[in-house]
Short mmCIF file of C-alpha atoms and ligand atoms in Angstrom, two decimals:
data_model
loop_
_atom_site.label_atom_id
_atom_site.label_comp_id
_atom_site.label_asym_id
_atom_site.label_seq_id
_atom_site.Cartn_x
_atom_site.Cartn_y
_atom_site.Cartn_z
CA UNK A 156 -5.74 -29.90 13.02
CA UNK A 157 -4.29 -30.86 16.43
CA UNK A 158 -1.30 -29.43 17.46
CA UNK A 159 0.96 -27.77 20.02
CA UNK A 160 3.29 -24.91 20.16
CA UNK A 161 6.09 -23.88 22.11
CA UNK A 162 7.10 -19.80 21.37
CA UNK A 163 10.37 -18.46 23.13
CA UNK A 164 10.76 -15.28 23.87
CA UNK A 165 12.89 -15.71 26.61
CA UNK A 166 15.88 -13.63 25.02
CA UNK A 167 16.99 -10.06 25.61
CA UNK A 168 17.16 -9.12 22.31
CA UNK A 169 19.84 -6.82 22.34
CA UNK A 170 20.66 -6.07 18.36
CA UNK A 171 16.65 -4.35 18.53
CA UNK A 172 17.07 -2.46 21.48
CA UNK A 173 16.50 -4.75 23.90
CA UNK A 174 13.18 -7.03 24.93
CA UNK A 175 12.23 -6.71 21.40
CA UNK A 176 9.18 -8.83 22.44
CA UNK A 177 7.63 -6.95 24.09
CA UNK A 178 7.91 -3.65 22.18
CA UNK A 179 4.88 -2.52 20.16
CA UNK A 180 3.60 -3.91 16.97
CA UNK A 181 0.87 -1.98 15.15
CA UNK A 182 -0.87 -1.90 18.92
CA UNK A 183 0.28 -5.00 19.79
CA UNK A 184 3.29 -6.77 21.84
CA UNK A 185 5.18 -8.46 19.37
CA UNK A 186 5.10 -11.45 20.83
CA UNK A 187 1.11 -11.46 20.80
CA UNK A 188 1.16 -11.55 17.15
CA UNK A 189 2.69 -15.25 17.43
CA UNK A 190 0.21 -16.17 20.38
CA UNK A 191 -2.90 -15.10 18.58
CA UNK A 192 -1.75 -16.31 15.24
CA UNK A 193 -1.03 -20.15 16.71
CA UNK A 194 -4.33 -19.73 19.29
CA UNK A 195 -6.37 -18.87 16.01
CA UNK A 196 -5.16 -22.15 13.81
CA UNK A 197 -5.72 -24.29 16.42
CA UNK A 198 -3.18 -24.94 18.74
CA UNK A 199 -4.44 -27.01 21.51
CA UNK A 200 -1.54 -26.56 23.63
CA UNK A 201 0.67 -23.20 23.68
CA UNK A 202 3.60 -22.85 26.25
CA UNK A 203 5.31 -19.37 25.89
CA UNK A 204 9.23 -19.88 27.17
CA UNK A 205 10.04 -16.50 29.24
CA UNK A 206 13.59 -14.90 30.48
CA UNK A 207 13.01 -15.28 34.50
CA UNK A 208 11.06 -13.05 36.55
CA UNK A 209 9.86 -11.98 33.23
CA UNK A 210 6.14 -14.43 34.10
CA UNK A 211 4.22 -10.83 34.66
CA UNK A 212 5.49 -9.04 32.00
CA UNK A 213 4.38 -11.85 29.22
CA UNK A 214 0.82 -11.96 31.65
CA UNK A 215 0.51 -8.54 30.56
CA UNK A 216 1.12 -8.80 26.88
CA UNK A 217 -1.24 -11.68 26.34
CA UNK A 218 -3.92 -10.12 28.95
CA UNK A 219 -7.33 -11.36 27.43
CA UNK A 220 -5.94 -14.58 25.61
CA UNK A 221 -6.78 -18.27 26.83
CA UNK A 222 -4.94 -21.46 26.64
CA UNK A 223 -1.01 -20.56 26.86
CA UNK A 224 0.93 -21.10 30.06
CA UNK A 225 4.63 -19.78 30.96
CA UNK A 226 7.63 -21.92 31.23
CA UNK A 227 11.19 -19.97 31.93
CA UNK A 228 13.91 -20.86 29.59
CA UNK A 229 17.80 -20.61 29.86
CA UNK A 230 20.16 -18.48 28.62
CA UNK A 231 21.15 -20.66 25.29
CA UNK A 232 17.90 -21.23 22.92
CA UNK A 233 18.23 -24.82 22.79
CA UNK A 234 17.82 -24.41 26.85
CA UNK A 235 14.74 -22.50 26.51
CA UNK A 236 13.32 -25.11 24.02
CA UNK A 237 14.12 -27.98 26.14
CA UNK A 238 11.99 -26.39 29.01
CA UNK A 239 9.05 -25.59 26.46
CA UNK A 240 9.69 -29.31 25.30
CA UNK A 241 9.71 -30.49 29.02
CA UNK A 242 6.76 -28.12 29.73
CA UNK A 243 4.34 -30.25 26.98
CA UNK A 244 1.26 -32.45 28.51
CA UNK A 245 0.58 -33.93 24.81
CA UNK A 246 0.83 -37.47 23.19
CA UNK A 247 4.32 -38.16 21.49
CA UNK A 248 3.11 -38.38 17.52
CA UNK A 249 1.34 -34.56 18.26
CA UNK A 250 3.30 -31.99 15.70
CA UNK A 251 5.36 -29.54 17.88
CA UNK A 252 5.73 -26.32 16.35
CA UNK A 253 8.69 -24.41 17.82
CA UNK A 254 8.32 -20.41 17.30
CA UNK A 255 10.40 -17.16 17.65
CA UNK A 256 8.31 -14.90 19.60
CA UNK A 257 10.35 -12.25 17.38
CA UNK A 258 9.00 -13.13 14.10
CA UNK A 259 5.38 -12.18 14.80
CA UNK A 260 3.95 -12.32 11.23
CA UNK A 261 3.05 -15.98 11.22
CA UNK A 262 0.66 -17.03 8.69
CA UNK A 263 -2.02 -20.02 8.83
CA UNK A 264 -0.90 -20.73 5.46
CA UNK A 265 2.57 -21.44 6.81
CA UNK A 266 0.91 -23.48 9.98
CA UNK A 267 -0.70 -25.37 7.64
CA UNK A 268 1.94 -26.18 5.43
CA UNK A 269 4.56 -27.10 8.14
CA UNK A 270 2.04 -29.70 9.73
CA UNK A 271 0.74 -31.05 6.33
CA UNK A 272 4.67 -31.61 5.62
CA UNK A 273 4.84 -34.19 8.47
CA UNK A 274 2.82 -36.36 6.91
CA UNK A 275 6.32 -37.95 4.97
CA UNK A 276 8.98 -35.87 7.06
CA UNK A 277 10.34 -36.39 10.28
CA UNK A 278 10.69 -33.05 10.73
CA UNK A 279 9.58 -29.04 8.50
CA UNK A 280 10.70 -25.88 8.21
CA UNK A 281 9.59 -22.42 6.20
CA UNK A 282 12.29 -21.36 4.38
CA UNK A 283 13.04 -19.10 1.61
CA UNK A 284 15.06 -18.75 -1.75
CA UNK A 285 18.06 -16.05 -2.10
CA UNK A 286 17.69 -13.78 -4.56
CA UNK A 287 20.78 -11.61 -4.13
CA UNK A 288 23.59 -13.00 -4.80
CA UNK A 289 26.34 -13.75 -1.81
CA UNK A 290 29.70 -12.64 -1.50
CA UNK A 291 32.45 -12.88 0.92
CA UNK A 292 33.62 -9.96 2.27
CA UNK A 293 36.82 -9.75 4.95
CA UNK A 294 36.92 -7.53 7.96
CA UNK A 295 37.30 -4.10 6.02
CA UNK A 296 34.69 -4.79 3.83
CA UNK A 297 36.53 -5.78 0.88
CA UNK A 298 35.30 -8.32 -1.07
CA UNK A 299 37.47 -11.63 -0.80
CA UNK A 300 34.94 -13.69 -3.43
CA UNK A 301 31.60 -14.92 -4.12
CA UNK A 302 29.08 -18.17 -2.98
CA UNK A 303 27.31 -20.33 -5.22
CA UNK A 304 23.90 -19.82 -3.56
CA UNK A 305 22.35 -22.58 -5.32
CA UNK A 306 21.07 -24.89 -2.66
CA UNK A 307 21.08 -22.12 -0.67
CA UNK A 308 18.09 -20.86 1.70
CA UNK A 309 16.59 -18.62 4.16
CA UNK A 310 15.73 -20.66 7.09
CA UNK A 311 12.71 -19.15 9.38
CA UNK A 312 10.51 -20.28 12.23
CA UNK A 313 8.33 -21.98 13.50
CA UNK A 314 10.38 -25.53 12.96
CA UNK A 315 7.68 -28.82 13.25
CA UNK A 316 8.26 -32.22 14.70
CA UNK A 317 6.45 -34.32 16.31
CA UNK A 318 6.92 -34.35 19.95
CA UNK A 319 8.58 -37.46 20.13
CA UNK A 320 10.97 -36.64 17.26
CA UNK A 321 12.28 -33.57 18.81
CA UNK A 322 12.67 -34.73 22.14
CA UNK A 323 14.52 -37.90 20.89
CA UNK A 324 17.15 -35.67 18.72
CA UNK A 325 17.72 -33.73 21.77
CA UNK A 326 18.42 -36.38 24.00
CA UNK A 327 21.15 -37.83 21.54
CA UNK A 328 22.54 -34.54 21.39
CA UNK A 329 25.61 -34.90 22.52
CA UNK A 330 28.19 -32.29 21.43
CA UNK A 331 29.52 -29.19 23.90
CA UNK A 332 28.07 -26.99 21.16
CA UNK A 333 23.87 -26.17 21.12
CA UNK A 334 22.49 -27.19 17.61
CA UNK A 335 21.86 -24.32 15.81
CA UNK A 336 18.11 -25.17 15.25
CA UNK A 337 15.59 -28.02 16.09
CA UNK A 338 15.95 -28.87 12.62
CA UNK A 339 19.89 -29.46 12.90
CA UNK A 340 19.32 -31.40 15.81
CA UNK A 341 16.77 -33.55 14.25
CA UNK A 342 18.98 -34.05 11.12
CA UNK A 343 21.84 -35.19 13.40
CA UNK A 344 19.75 -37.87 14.70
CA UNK A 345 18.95 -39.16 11.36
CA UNK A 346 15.80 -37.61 10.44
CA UNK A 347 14.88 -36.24 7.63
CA UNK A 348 13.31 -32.12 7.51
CA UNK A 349 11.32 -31.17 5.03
CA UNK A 350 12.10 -27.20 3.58
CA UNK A 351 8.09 -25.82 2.79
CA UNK A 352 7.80 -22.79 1.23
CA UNK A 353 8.72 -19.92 4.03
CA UNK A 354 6.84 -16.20 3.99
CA UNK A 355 8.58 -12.79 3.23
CA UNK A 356 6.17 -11.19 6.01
CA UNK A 357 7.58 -13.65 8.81
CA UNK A 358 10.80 -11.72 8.80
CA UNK A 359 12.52 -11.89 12.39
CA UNK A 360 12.76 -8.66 14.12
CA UNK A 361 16.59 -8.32 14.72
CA UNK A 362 17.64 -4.64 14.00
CA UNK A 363 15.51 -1.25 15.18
CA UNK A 364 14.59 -0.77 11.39
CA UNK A 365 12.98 -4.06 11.15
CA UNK A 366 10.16 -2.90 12.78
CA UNK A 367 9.14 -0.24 10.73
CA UNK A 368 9.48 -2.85 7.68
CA UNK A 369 7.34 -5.06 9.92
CA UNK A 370 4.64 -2.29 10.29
CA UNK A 371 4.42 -1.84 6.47
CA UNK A 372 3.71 -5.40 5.74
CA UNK A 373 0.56 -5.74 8.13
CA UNK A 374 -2.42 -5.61 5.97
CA UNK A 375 -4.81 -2.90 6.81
CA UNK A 376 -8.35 -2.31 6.02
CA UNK A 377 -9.48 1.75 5.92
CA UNK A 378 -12.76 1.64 7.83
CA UNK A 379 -15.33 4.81 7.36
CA UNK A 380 -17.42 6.67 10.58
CA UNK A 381 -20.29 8.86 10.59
CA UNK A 382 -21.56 11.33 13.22
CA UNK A 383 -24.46 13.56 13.67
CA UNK A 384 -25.08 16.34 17.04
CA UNK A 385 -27.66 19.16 17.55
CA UNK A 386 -27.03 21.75 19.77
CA UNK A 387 -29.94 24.08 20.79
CA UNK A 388 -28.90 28.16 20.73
CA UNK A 389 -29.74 30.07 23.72
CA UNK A 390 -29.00 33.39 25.15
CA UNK A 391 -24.72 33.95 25.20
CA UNK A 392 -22.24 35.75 23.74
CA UNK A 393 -19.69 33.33 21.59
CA UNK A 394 -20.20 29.54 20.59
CA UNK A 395 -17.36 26.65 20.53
CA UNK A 396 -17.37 25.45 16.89
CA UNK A 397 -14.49 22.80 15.69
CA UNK A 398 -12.72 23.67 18.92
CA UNK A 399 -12.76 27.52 18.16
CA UNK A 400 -14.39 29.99 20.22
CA UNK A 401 -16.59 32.02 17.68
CA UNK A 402 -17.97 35.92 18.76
CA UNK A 403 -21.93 35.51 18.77
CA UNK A 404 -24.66 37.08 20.06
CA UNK A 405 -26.25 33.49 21.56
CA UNK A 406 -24.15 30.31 22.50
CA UNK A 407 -25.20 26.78 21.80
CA UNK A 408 -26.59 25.09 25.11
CA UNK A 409 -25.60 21.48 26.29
CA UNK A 410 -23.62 20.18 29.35
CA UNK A 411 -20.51 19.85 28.13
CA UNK A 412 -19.21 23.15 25.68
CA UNK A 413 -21.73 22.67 22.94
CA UNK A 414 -19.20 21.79 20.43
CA UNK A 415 -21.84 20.13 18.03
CA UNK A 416 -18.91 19.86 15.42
CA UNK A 417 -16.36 18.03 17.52
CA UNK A 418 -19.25 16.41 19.25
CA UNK A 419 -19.90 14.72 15.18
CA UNK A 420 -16.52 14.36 14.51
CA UNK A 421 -15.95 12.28 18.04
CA UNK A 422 -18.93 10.50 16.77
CA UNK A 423 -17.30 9.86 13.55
CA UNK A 424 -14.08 8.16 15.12
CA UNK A 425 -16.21 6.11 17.64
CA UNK A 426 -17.86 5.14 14.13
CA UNK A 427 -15.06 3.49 12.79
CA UNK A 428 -14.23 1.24 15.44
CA UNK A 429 -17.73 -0.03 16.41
CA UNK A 430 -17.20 1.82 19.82
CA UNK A 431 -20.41 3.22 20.70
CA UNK A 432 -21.26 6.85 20.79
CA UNK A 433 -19.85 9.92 22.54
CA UNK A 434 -22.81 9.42 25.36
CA UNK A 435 -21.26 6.32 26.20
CA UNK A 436 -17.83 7.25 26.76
CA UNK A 437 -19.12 10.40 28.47
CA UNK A 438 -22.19 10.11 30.20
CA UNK A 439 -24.05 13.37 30.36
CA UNK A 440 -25.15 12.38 33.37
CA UNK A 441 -21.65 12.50 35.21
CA UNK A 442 -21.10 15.81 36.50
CA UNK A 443 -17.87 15.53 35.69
CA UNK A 444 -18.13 16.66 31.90
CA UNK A 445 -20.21 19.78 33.02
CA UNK A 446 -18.31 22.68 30.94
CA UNK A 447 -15.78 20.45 30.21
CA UNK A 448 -14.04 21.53 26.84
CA UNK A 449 -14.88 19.04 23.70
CA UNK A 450 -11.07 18.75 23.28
CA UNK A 451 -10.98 15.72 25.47
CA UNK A 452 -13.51 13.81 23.95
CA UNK A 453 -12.32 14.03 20.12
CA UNK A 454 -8.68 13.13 22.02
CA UNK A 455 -10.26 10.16 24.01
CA UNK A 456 -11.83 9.20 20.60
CA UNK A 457 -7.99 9.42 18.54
CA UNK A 458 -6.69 7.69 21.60
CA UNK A 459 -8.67 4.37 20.92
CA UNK A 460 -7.90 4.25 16.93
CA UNK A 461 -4.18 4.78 17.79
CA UNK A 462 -4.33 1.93 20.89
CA UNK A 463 -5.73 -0.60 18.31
CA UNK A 464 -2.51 0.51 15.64
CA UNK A 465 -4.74 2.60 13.25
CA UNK A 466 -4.12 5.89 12.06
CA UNK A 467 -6.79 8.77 11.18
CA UNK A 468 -6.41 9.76 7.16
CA UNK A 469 -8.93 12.19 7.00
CA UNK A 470 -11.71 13.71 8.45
CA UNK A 471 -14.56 16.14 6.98
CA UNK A 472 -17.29 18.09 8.84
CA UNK A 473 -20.00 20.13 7.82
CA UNK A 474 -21.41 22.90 9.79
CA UNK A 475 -25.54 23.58 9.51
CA UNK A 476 -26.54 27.02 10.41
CA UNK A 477 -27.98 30.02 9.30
CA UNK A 478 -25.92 32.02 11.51
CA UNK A 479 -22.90 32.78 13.13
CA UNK A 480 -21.05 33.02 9.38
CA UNK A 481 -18.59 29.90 9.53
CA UNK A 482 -16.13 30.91 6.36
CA UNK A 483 -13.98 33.30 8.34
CA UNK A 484 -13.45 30.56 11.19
CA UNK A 485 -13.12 28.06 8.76
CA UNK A 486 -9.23 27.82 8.70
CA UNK A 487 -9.07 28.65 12.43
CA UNK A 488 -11.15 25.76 12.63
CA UNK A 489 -9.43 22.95 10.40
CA UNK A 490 -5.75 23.78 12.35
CA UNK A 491 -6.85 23.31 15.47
CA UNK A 492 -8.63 19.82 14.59
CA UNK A 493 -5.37 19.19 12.69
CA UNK A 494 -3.43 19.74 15.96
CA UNK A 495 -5.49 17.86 18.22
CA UNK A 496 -5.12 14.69 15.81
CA UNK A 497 -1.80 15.37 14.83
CA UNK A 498 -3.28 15.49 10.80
CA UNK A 499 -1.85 17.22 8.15
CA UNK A 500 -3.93 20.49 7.40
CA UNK A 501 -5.40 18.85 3.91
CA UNK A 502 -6.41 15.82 5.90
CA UNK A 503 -9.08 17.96 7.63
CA UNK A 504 -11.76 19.67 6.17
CA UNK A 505 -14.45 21.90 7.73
CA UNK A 506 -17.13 22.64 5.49
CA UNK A 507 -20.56 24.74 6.35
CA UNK A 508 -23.98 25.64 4.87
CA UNK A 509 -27.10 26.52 5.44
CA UNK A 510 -30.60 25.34 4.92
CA UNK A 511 -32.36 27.98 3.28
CA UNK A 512 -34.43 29.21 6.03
CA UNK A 513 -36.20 25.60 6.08
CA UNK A 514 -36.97 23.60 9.68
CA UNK A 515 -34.95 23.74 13.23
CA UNK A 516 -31.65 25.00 11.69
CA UNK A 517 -33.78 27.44 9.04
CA UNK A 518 -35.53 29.13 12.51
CA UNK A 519 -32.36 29.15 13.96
CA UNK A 520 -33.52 27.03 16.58
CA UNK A 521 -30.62 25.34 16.70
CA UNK A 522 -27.69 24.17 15.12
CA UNK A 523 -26.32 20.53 13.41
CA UNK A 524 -23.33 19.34 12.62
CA UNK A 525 -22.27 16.05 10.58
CA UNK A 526 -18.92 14.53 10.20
CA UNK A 527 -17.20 11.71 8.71
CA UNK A 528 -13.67 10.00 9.76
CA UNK A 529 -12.10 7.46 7.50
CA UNK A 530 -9.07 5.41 9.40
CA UNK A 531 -6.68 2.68 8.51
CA UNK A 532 -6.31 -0.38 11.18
CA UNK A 533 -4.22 -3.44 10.96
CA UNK A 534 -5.80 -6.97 9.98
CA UNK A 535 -5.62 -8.89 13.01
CA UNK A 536 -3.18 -11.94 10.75
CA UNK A 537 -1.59 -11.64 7.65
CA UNK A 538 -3.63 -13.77 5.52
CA UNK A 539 -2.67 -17.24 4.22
MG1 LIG B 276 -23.41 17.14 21.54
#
């Protein structure tokens, strides 16, 4: 499936705030979501139509994706698509597929559909029934009487033509006016455009609450993490456990504090991303983490599930010692770890026991702590 896509983003986006493409998306630009969704069905060729100056900002919010260049666009969207247009390198019968960088939950399904659809059509669009009825309404909100909404749809992006189709409708273009669309324009010229069946999820961004709706829709998968740490006791007088300092007659030894428990639970949350272990993010080797308080490393851990758009939904950890008694920590315990993840205190569970007097723990040797993390993180597409 050869094709090519042009995505503007070059307006301001006022009605969200302002540069609503760029804001974030479940831990991504919103325009991204469009970039990666057209890079990953196929398109060969991918110009992105920025506001100017704006080249470094849209560098930044695609840093780490290949094949998409930047073209700036003008201030009326036809303007901006006639650059893209201008901007293309491919063979006239190629399918265009024209894109609002604000709807960002673009489906392959949809891709599919709109390119398949030029097969008979001149030109495609997603669009959608209306379900609620319409009425007219005059300035006070009063209703002044209702539409027949049969016939009557929800028109979204991306809009396909083939290149030559588009360009030709927008050089006969003639009126004062900007078409509303690349389909009107089309339509004007004499072609015909296909309606395929749109997507609920590729709802445009347009008011500040949109993107909360937006955030719900994104599929998300919970992933589990598991961690382990040992800590050897030696000669002290209190021990860091779950980021509480516990009265003791030895401490646990180790470079950092010797918090074995957040030292798991870090573990755990490096566990659910595929991220390595605590050792790699903080080498014991740097001097740097000599002392250094375990706070920073569960928080470094968080930091990476929240960067990727995933949230923490619970985490458990389970204290194994014979000695100091854990129980009247226990609470202590579970609201700071709450805190430093920003969980709700039944979220977080702190749990200890011993092991009967049997091996390293049993001899009081030393002590081990296990944990386990279970996050939600968004699907990188909405499926077809
Ligand atoms: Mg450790």
């Amino acid at each position: 499936m050869t094709f090519s896509a042009i995505v503007v983003a070059a307006g301001s986006g006022s009605r969200a705030g302002g540069d609503k493409q760029y804001r974030m998306l479940a831990g991504k630009p919103v325009v991204r979501w469009s970039v990666e969704a057209l890079r990953g069905a196929g398109a060969g060729e991918l110009v992105v139509v920025v506001a100017p100056g704006a080249e470094g900002r849209m560098a930044d919010a695609l840093d780490g994706l290949q094949g998409w260049r930047t073209v700036t666009g003008g201030v009326e969207r036809a303007d901006s698509v006639r650059a893209g247009l201008s901007a293309l390198t491919c063979t006239d019968d190629t399918p265009v597929l024209i894109h609002d960088a604000a709807r960002p939950l673009l489906s392959r399904g949809v891709i599919e559909r709109l390119i398949a659809a030029l097969e008979e059509a001149d030109g495609a669009l997603p669009a959608l029934p209306i379900a609620d009825s319409l009425r007219q309404a005059d300035a006070e909100g009063v209703m002044a009487g209702a539409v027949d909404r049969a016939g009557l749809w929800r028109a979204q992006t991306p809009q396909a033509f083939r290149r030559a189709v588009i360009e030709r409708a927008y050089a006969a273009w003639t009126s004062p006016d900007a078409p509303t669309d690349e389909a009107s324009a089309v339509q004007a010229a004499g072609g015909t455009v296909r309606l395929i069946d749109g997507d609920p999820r590729l709802l445009k961004l347009t008011y500040p609450e949109d993107f909360a709706m937006a955030e719900a829709l994104i599929p998300r998968q919970t992933r589990i993490g598991s961690g382990y740490d040992v800590h050897r006791w030696g000669p002290g007088g209190s021990v860091w456990l779950c980021g509480i300092e516990v009265p003791h007659d030895r401490t646990l030894i180790g470079h950092s504090d010797a918090d074995a428990g957040l030292h798991a639970l870090t573990d755990a949350i490096l566990g659910t991303l595929a991220e390595g272990d605590i050792g790699d993010h903080f080498p014991p080797s740097d001097p740097k983490w000599k002392g250094a308080s375990s706070d920073q490393f569960l928080l470094h851990a968080a930091g990476m599930v929240t960067a990727r758009g995933g949230r923490i939904v619970n985490v458990d950890v389970t204290l194994i010692c014979e000695q100091p008694k854990v129980k009247p920590h226990r609470l202590a315990m579970r609201q700071r770890i709450a805190d430093l993840l920003q969980l709700p205190l039944d979220a977080v569970s702190v749990k200890a026991t011993t092991s009967e007097g049997l091996g390293f723990t049993g001899r009081g040797e030393g002590l081990a702590a296990q944990a386990v993390c279970a996050i939600e993180l968004p699907a990188p597409q909405p499926a077809a």
